[in-house]
Coordinates of C-alpha atoms in Angstrom, one line a residue:
X438 CA -13.9 9.0 6.6
X439 CA -12.2 11.8 4.5
X440 CA -14.4 12.8 1.2
X441 CA -11.3 13.3 -1.0
X442 CA -10.4 10.1 -2.9
X443 CA -6.2 9.7 -2.1
X444 CA -7.4 9.6 1.8
X445 CA -10.4 7.4 0.6
X446 CA -7.4 4.8 -0.5
X447 CA -5.1 5.0 2.6
X448 CA -8.0 4.5 5.1
X449 CA -8.6 1.2 3.1
X450 CA -5.4 0.3 2.7
X451 CA -4.9 0.4 6.4
X452 CA -6.3 -1.9 7.5
X453 CA -4.7 -5.7 6.9
X454 CA -7.9 -7.4 5.5
X455 CA -8.4 -5.1 3.2
X456 CA -4.8 -5.4 1.5
X457 CA -5.3 -8.8 1.7
X458 CA -8.0 -8.9 -0.1
X459 CA -6.5 -6.8 -2.6
X460 CA -3.7 -9.6 -2.7
X461 CA -6.9 -12.2 -4.1
X462 CA -8.2 -9.8 -6.9
X463 CA -4.8 -9.6 -7.9
X464 CA -5.2 -13.0 -9.5
X465 CA -8.7 -12.9 -10.3
X466 CA -12.0 -12.1 -9.7
X467 CA -13.7 -13.5 -6.8
X468 CA -16.9 -13.9 -4.8
X469 CA -17.2 -12.8 -1.4
X470 CA -17.5 -15.9 0.2
X471 CA -14.0 -16.9 -1.8
X472 CA -12.9 -13.9 -0.1
X473 CA -14.2 -14.7 2.9
X474 CA -12.6 -18.4 3.1
X475 CA -9.4 -17.3 4.5
X476 CA -10.3 -15.2 7.4
X477 CA -12.3 -15.7 10.3
X478 CA -15.0 -13.7 10.5
X479 CA -18.2 -13.0 9.1
X480 CA -19.5 -13.2 5.8
X481 CA -21.0 -9.0 7.1
X482 CA -18.0 -8.5 8.1
X483 CA -16.0 -9.6 4.6
X484 CA -18.6 -7.2 2.7
X485 CA -18.2 -4.0 4.8
X486 CA -14.6 -4.5 3.5
X487 CA -15.8 -4.7 0.9
X488 CA -17.9 -1.8 0.5
X489 CA -15.6 0.5 2.6
X490 CA -12.5 -0.7 -1.4
X491 CA -15.5 -0.1 -3.7
X492 CA -16.1 3.3 -1.5
X493 CA -12.5 4.0 -2.3
X494 CA -12.4 2.7 -6.2
X495 CA -10.0 0.1 -5.6
X496 CA -12.6 -2.3 -5.9
X497 CA -15.2 -2.8 -8.4
X498 CA -18.7 -5.4 -7.9
X499 CA -21.0 -7.1 -10.3
X500 CA -23.7 -9.2 -10.0
X501 CA -24.7 -12.4 -12.3
X502 CA -27.0 -14.3 -11.3
X503 CA -27.0 -15.0 -7.7
X504 CA -23.2 -14.8 -7.4
X505 CA -22.1 -11.0 -6.8
X506 CA -17.8 -11.0 -8.1
X507 CA -15.7 -8.5 -6.7
X508 CA -12.7 -7.2 -9.3
X509 CA -9.7 -5.7 -8.4
X510 CA -9.8 -1.8 -10.5
X511 CA -6.0 -1.1 -9.9
X512 CA -6.6 2.5 -11.7
X513 CA -6.5 4.3 -8.3
X514 CA -3.4 2.5 -6.4
X515 CA -1.5 4.8 -9.2
X516 CA -2.6 8.5 -7.8
X517 CA -1.8 6.9 -3.9
X518 CA 2.1 5.6 -5.8
X519 CA 2.6 8.7 -7.7
X520 CA 1.8 10.6 -4.1
X521 CA 4.6 8.2 -2.6
X522 CA 7.2 8.5 -5.0
X523 CA 7.6 12.5 -4.4
X524 CA 8.7 11.1 -0.5
X525 CA 10.2 8.6 -1.6
X526 CA 13.0 11.2 -4.0
X527 CA 12.9 13.1 -0.9
X528 CA 14.2 9.6 1.8
X529 CA 16.1 8.9 -1.4
X530 CA 18.1 12.3 -2.0
X531 CA 18.6 12.3 2.2
X532 CA 20.0 9.0 2.1
X533 CA 22.4 9.7 -0.5
X534 CA 23.3 13.2 1.7
X535 CA 23.5 10.6 4.5
X536 CA 26.0 7.7 2.4
X537 CA 28.4 11.1 1.5
X538 CA 28.6 12.5 4.6
X539 CA 29.4 8.9 6.6
X540 CA 32.1 8.1 3.4
X541 CA 34.1 11.9 4.5
X542 CA 33.8 11.0 8.1
X543 CA 36.0 7.8 6.9
X544 CA 38.0 9.3 4.9
X545 CA 39.4 11.8 7.8
X546 CA 38.9 8.9 10.5
X547 CA 41.9 6.6 8.4
X548 CA 43.3 10.3 7.6
X549 CA 44.1 10.7 11.1
X550 CA 44.7 7.1 12.3
X551 CA 48.1 7.2 9.0
X552 CA 48.9 10.3 11.2
X553 CA 49.2 9.1 14.6

């Protein structure tokens, strides 16, 4: 896995199970057992997913007596969003140019039809 934080965030988000875990944690803190409930995978597999999310800074884990709960840490998602925002603006501008081009073509076609 890459060493930079953004690469770690995107690598963590690449897995649908980890994204589902983050979605669950957006509702509130949860234990490993609670997080494992909807999945047909072992507790050790869920724990491995949690370690990836923790290494990416997307969750924090705490221990209280025998319970170990996980909490969503949303701040790193801001870095990923900021990085993607540049490309969203690029695509928005590209679609605006395409839209303008298509409108020009429609006007030209309409004018040609009227002249026939």
